[in-house]
Coordinates of N, CA and C in Angstrom, one line a residue:
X1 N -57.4 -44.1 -44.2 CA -56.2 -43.7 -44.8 C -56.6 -42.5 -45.7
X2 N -55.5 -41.8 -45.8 CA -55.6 -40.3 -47.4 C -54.2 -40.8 -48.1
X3 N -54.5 -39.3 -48.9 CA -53.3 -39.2 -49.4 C -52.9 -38.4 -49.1
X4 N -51.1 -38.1 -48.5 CA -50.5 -36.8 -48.9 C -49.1 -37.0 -49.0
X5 N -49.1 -35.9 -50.1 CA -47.9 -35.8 -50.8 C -47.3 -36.7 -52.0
X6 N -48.4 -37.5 -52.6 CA -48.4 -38.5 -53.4 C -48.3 -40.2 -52.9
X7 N -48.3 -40.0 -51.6 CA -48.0 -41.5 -50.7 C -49.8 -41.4 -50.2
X8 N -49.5 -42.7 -50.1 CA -51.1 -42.9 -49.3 C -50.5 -43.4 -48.0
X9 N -51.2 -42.3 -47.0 CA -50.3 -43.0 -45.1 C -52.1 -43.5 -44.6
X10 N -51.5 -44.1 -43.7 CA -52.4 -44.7 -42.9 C -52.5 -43.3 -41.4
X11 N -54.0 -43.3 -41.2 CA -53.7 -42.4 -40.2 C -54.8 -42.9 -39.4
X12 N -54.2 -42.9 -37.6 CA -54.9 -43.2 -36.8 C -54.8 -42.5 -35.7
X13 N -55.4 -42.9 -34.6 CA -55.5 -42.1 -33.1 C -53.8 -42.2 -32.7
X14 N -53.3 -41.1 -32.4 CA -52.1 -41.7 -31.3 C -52.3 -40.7 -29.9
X15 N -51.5 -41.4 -29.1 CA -51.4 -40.2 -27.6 C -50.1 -39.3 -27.9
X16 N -51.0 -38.4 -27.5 CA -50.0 -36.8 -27.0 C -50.6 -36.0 -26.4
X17 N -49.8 -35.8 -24.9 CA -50.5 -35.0 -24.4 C -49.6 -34.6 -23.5
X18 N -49.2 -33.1 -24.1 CA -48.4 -32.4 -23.1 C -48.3 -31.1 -22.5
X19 N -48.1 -31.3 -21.5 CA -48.1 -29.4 -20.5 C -47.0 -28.9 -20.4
X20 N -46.7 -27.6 -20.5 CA -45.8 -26.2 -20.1 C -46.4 -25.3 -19.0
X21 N -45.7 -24.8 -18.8 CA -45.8 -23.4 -18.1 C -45.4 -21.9 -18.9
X22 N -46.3 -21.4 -19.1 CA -45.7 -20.1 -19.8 C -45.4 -19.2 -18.5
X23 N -44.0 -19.2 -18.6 CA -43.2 -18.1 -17.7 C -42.7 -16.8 -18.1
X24 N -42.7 -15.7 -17.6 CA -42.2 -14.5 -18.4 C -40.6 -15.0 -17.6
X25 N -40.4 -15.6 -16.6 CA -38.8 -15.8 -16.5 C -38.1 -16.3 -18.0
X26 N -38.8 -17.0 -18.6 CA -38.6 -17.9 -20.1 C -38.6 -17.0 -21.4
X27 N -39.1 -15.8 -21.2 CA -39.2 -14.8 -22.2 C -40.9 -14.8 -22.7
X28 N -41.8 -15.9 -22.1 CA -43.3 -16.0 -22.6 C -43.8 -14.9 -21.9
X29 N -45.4 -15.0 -22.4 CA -46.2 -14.5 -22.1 C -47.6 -15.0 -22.3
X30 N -48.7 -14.8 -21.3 CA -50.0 -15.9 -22.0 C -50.9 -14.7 -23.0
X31 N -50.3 -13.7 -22.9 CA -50.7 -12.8 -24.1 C -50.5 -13.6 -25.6
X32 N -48.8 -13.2 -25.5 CA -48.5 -14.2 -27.1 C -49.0 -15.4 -27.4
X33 N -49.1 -16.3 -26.0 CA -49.7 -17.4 -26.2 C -51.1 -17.2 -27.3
X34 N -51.8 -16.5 -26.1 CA -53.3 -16.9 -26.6 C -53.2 -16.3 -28.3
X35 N -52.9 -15.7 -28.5 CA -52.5 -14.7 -29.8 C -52.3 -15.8 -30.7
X36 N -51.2 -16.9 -30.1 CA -50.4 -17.7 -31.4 C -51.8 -18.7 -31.4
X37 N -52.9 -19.3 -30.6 CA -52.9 -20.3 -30.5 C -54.7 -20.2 -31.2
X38 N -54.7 -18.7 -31.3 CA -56.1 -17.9 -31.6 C -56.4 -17.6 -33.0
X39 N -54.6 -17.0 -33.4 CA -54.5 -16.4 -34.8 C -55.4 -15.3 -34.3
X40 N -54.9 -14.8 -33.3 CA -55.5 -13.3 -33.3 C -54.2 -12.2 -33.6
X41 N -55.0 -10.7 -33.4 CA -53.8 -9.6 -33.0 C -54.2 -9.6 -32.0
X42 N -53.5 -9.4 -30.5 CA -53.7 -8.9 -29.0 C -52.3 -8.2 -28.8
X43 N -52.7 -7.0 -28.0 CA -51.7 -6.2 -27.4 C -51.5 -6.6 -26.1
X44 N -50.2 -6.9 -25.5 CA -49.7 -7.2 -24.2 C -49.8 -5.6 -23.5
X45 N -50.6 -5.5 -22.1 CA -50.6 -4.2 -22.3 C -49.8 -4.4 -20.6
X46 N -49.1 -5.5 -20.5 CA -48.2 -5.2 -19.5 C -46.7 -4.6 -20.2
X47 N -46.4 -5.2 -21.0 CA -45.5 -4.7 -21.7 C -45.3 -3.9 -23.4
X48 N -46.5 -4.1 -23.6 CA -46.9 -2.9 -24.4 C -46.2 -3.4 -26.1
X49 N -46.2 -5.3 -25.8 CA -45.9 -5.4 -27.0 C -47.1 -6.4 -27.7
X50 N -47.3 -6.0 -29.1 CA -48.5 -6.6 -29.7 C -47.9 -7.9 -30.6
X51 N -48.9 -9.1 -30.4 CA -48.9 -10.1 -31.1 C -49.4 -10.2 -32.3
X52 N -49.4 -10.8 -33.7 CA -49.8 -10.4 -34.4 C -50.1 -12.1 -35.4
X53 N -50.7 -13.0 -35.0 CA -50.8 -14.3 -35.7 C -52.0 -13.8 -36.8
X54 N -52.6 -13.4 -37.3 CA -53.6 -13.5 -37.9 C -53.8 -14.0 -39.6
X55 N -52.1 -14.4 -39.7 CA -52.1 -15.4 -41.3 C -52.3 -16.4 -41.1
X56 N -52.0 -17.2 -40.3 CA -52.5 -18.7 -39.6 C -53.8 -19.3 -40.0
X57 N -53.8 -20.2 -40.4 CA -55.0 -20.7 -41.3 C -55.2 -22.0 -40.9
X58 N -54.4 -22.5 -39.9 CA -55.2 -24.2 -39.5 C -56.2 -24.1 -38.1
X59 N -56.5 -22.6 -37.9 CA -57.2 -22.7 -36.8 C -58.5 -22.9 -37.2
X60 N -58.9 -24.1 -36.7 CA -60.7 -24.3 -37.1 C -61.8 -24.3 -36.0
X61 N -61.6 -24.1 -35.1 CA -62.7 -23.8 -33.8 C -61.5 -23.3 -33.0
X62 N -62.4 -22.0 -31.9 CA -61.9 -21.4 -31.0 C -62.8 -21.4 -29.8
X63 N -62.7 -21.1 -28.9 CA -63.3 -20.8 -27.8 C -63.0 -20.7 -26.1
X64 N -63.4 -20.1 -25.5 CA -63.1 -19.6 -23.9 C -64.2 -20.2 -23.2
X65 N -63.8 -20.7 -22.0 CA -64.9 -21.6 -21.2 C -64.6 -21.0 -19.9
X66 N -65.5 -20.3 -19.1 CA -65.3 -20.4 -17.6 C -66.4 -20.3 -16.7
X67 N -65.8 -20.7 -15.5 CA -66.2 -20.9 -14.1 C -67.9 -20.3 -14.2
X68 N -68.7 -20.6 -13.9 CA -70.2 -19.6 -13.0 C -69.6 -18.3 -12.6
X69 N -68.5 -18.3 -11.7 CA -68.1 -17.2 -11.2 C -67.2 -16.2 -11.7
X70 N -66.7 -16.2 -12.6 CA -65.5 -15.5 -13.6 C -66.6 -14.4 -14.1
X71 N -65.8 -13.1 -13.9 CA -66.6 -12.0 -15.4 C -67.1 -12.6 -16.2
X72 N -68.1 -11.7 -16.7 CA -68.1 -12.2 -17.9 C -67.4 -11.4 -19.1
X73 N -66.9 -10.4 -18.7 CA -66.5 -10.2 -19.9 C -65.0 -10.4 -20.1
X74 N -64.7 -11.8 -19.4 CA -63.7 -12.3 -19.8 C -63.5 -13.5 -21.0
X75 N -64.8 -13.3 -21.3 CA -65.4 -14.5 -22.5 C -64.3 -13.8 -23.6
X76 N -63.8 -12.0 -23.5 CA -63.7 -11.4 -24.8 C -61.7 -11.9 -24.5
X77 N -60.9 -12.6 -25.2 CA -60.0 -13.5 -25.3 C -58.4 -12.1 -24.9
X78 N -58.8 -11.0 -25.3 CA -57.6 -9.9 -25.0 C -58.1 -9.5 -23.5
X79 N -59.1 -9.5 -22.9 CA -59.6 -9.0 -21.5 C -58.3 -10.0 -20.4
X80 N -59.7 -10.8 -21.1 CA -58.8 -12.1 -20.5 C -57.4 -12.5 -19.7
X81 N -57.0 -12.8 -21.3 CA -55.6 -12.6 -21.2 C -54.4 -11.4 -20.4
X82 N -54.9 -10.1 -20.6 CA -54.4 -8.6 -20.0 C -54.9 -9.1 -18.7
X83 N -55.9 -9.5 -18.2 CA -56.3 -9.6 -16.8 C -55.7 -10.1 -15.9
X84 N -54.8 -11.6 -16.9 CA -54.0 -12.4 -16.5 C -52.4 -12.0 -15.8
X85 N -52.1 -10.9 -17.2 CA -51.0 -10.5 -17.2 C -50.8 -9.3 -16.3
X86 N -51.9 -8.5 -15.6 CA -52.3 -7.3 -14.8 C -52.1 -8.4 -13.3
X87 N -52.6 -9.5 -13.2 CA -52.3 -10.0 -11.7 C -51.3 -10.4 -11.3
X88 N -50.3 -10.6 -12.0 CA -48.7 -10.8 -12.2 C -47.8 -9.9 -12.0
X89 N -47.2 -9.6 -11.2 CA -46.5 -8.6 -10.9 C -44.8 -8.8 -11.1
X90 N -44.6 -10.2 -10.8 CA -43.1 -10.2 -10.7 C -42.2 -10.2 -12.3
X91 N -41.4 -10.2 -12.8 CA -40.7 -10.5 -13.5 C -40.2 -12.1 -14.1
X92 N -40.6 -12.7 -13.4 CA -40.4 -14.5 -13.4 C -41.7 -14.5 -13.2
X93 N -42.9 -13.9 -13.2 CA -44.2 -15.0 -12.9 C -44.8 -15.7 -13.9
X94 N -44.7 -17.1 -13.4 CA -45.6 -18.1 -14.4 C -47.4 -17.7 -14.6
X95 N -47.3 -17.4 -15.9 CA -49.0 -16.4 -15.9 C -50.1 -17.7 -16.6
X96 N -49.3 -18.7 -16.9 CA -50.1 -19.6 -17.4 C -49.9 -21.2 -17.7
X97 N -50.7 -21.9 -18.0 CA -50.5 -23.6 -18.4 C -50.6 -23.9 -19.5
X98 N -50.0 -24.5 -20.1 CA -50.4 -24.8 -21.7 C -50.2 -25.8 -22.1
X99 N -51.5 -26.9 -22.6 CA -51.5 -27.7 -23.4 C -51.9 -28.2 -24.2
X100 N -50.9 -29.2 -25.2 CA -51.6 -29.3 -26.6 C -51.3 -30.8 -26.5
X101 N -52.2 -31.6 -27.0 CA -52.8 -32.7 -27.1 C -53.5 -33.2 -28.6
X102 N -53.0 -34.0 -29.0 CA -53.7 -34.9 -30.6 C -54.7 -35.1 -30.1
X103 N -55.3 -34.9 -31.2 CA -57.3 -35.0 -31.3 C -57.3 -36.7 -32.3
X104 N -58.0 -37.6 -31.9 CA -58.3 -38.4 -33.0 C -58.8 -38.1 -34.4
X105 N -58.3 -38.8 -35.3 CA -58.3 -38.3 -36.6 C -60.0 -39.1 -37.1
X106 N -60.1 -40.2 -36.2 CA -61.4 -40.9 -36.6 C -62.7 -40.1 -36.6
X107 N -62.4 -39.3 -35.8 CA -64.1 -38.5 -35.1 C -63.9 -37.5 -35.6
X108 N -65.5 -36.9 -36.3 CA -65.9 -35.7 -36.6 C -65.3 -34.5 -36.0
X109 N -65.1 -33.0 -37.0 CA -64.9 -32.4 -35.9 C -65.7 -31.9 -35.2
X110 N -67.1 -32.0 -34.9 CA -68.3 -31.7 -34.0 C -67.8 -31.9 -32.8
X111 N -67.0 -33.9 -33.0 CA -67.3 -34.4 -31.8 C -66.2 -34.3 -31.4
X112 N -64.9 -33.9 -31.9 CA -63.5 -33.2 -31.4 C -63.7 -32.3 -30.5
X113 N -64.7 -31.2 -30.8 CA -65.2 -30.3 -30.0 C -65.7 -30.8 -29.1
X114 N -66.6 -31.1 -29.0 CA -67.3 -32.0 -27.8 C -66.7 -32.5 -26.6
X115 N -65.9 -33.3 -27.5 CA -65.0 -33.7 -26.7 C -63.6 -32.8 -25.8
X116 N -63.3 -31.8 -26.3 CA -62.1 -30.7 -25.7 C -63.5 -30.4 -24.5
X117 N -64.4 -29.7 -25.2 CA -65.0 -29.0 -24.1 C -65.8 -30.0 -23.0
X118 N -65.6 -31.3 -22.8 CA -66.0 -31.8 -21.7 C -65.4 -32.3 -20.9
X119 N -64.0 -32.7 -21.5 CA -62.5 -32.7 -20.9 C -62.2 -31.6 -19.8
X120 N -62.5 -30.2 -20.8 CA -62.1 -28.8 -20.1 C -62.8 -28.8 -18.7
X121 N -64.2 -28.9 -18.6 CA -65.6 -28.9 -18.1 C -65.2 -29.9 -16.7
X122 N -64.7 -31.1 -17.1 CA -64.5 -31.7 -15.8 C -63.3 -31.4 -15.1
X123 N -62.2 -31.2 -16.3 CA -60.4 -31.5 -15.6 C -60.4 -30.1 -15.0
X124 N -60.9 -28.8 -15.4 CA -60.4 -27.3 -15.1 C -61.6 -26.1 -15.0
X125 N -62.7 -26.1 -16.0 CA -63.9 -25.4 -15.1 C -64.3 -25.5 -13.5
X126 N -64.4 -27.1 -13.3 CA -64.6 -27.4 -12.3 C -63.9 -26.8 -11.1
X127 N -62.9 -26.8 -11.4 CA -61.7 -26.7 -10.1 C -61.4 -25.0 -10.0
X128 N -62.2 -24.2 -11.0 CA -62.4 -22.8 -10.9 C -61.1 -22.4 -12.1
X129 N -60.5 -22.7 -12.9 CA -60.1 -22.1 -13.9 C -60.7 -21.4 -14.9
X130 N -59.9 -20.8 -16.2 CA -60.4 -20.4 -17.3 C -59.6 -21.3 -18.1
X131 N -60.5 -21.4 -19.6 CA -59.9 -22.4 -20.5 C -60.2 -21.9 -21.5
X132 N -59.1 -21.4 -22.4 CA -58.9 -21.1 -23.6 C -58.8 -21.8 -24.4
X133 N -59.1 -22.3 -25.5 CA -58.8 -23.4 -26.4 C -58.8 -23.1 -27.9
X134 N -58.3 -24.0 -28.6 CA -58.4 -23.5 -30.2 C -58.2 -25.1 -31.1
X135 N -58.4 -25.6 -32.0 CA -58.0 -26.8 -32.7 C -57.6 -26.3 -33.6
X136 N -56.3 -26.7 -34.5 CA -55.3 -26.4 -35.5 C -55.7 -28.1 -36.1
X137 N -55.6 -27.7 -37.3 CA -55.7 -28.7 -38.2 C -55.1 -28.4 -40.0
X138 N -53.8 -28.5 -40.3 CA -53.8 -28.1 -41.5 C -54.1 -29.1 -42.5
X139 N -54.2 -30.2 -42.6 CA -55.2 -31.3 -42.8 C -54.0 -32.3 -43.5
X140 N -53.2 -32.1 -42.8 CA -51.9 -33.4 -42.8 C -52.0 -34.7 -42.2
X141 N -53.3 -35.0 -41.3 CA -53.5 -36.2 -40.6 C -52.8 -35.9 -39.1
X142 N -52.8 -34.4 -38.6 CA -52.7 -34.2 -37.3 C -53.4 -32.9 -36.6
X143 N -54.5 -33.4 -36.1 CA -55.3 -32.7 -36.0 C -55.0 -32.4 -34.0
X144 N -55.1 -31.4 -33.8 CA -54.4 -31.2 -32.1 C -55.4 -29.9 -31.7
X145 N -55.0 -29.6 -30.5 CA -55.7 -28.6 -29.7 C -54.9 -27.9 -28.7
X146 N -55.3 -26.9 -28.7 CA -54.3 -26.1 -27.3 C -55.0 -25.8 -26.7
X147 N -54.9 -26.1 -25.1 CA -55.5 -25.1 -24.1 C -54.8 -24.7 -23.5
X148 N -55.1 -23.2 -23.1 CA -54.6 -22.1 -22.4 C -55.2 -22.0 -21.0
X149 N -54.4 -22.3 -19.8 CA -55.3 -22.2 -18.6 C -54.8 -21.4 -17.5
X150 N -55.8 -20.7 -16.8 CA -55.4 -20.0 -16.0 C -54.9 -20.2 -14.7
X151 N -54.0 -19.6 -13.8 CA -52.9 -20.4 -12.7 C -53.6 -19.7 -10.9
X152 N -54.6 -18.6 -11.7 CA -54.8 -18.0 -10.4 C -56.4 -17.9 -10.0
X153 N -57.1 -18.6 -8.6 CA -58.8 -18.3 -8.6 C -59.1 -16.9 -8.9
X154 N -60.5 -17.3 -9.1 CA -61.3 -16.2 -9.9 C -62.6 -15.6 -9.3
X155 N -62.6 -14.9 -9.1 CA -64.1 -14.6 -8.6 C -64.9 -13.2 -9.4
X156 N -65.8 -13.1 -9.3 CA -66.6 -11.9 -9.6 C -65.8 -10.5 -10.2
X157 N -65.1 -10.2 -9.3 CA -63.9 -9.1 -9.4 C -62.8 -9.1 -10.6
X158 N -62.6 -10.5 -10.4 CA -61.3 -10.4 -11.2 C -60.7 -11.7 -10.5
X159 N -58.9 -11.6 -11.0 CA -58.1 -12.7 -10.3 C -57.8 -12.9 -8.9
X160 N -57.4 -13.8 -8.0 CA -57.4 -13.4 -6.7 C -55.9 -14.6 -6.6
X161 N -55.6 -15.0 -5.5 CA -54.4 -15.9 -5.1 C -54.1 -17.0 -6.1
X162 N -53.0 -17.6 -6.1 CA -52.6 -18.5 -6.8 C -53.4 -20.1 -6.2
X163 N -53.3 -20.3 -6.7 CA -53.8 -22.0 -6.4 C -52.9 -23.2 -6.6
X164 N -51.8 -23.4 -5.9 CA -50.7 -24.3 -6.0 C -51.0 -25.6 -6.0
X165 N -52.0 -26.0 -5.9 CA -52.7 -27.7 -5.6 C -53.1 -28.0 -7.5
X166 N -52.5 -26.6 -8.2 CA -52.8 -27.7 -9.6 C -51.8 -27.6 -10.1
X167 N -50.6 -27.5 -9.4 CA -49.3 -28.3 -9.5 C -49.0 -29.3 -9.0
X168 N -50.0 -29.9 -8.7 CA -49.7 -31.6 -8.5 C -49.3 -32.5 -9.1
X169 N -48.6 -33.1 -9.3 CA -48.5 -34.2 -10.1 C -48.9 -35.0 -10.6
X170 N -49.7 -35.3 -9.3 CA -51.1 -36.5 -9.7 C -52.2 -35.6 -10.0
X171 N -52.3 -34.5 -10.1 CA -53.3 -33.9 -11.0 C -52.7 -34.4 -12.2
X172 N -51.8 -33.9 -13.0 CA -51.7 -34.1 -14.7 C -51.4 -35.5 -14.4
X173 N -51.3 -36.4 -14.0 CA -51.4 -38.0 -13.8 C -52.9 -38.5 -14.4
X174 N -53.5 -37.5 -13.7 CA -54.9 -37.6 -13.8 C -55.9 -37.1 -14.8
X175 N -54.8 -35.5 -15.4 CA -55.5 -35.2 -16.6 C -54.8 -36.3 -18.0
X176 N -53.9 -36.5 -18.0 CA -53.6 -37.5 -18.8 C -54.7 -38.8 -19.3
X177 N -54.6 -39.3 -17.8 CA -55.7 -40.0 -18.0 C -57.1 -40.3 -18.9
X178 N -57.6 -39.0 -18.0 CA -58.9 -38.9 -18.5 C -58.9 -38.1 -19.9
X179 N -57.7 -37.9 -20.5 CA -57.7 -37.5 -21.7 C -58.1 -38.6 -22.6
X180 N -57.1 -39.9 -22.6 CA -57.1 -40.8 -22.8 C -59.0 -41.3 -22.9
X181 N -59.5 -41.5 -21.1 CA -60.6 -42.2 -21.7 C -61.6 -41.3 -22.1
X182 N -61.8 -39.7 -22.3 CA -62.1 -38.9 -23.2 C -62.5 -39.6 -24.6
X183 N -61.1 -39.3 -25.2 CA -61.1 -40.0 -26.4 C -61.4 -41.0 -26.8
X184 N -61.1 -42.2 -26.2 CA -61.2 -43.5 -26.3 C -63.1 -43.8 -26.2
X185 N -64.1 -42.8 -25.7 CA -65.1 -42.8 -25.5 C -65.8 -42.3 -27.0
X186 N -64.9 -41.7 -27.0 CA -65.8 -40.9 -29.0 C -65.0 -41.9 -30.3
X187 N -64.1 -42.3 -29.1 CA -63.6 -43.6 -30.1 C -64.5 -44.8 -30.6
X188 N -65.0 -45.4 -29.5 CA -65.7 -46.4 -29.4 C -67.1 -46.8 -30.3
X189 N -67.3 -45.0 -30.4 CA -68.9 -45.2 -31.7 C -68.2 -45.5 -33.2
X190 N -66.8 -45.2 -33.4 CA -66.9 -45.3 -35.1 C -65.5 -46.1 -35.0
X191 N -64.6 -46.9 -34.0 CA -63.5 -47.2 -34.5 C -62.7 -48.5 -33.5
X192 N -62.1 -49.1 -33.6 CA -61.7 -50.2 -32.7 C -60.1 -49.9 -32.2
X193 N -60.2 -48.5 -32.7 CA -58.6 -47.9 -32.4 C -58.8 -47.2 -31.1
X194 N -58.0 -47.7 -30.1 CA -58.1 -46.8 -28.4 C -56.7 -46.7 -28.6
X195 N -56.7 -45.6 -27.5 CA -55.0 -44.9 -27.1 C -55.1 -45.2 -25.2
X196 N -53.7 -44.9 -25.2 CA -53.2 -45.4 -23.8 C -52.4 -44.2 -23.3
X197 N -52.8 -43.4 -21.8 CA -51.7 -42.9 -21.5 C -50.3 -43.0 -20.9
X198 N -50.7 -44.3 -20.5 CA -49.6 -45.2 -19.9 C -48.5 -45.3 -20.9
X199 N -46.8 -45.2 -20.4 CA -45.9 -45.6 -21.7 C -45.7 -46.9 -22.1
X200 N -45.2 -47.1 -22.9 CA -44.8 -48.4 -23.2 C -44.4 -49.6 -22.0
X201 N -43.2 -48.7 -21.3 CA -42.1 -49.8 -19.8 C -43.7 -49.6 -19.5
X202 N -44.5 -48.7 -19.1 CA -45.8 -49.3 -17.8 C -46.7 -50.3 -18.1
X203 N -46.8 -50.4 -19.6 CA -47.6 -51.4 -20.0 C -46.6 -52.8 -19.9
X204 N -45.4 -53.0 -20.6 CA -44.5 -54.0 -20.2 C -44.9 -54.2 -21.6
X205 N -44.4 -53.5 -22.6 CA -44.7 -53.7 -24.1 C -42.9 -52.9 -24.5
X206 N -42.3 -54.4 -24.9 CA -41.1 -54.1 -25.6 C -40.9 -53.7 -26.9
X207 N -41.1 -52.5 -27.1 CA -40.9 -51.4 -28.3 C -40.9 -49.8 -27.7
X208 N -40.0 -49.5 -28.5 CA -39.5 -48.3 -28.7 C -40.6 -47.1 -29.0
X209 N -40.9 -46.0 -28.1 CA -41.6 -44.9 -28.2 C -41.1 -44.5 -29.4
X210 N -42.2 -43.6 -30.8 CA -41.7 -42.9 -31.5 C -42.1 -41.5 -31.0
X211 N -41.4 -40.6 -32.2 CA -41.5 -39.3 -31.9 C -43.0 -38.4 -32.4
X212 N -43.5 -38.1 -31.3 CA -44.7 -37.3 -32.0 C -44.1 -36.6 -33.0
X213 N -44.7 -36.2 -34.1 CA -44.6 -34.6 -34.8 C -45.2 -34.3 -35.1

């Protein structure tokens, strides 16, 4: 438990774990994205507009993970991203995936980290993505993460075709999952609190979902 706001709350692990598409049909871009999720400035240099997060203060680790095969100087977060938005040609193209997910409040943040980047490592390095990530924490007892993921293979060169097989369903069925026993595994050294990605009807547990916030 803490305190905030003069109440003392109880805080514990809960599940959240949700994906988008950043579409420029939507008005996005994985420019702004990575910008908002970075607390960086980056310039969109497809459309020549700059992002500008850099007051943002719950960002407490950041980092880019990719493939053996990816540039390397895509490690640098504006390359990256411009690179993304340079293979995209259409007006409606979806240039990216985005998800943000509650971090357990029990575990260090070492092992928060640890834990994003071995999630990232199996669910999306592997399968030849890039993964952008950041943890936000304003220290309200909701500590979360975003990753930013790339939609198109990668090689040496640069971006190459789209990869439609990680619009599966049972892929995020699957990343769900293993988000869950992720957690539940850094859970286990300090806490008797586990999370479930299954909903309530799948478990056959009569209570009402609340609302993340």
């Amino acid at each position: 438990w803490k305190w905030i706001s003069d109440k003392e709350v109880w805080l514990i692990a809960i599940y959240h774990f949700n994906v988008k598409i950043v579409s420029r049909g939507k008005g996005a871009s994985a420019v702004a994205k990575t910008a908002y999720i970075s607390g960086e400035k980056i310039k969109n240099e497809y459309d020549r507009v700059t992002h500008d997060y850099r007051k943002k203060r719950e960002i407490v680790h950041k980092e880019i993970l990719l493939p053996d095969n990816a540039p390397p100087h895509f490690k640098k977060r504006s390359v990256l991203w411009n690179a993304v938005e340079k293979s995209e040609t259409r007006k409606n193209s979806q240039t990216a995936r985005h998800i943000d997910a509650a971090l357990p409040v029990e575990i260090l943040r070492i092992e928060q980290i640890d834990l994003v980047r071995k999630f990232c490592q199996q669910c999306f390095i592997s399968r030849g993505m890039c993964a952008d990530f950041a943890i936000h924490d304003k220290g309200d007892g909701n500590p979360h993460v975003h990753i930013l993921l790339t939609t198109r293979k990668v090689d040496e060169s640069g971006f190459t075709k789209k990869e439609r097989a990680w619009n599966d369903k049972a892929l995020l069925i699957e990343w769900r999952k293993l988000w869950a026993d992720w957690c539940n595994h850094k859970l286990y050294f300090v806490s008797d609190e586990r999370i479930d990605h299954r909903s309530y009807a799948a478990r056959v547990i009569d209570k009402l979902p609340q609302k993340h916030l």
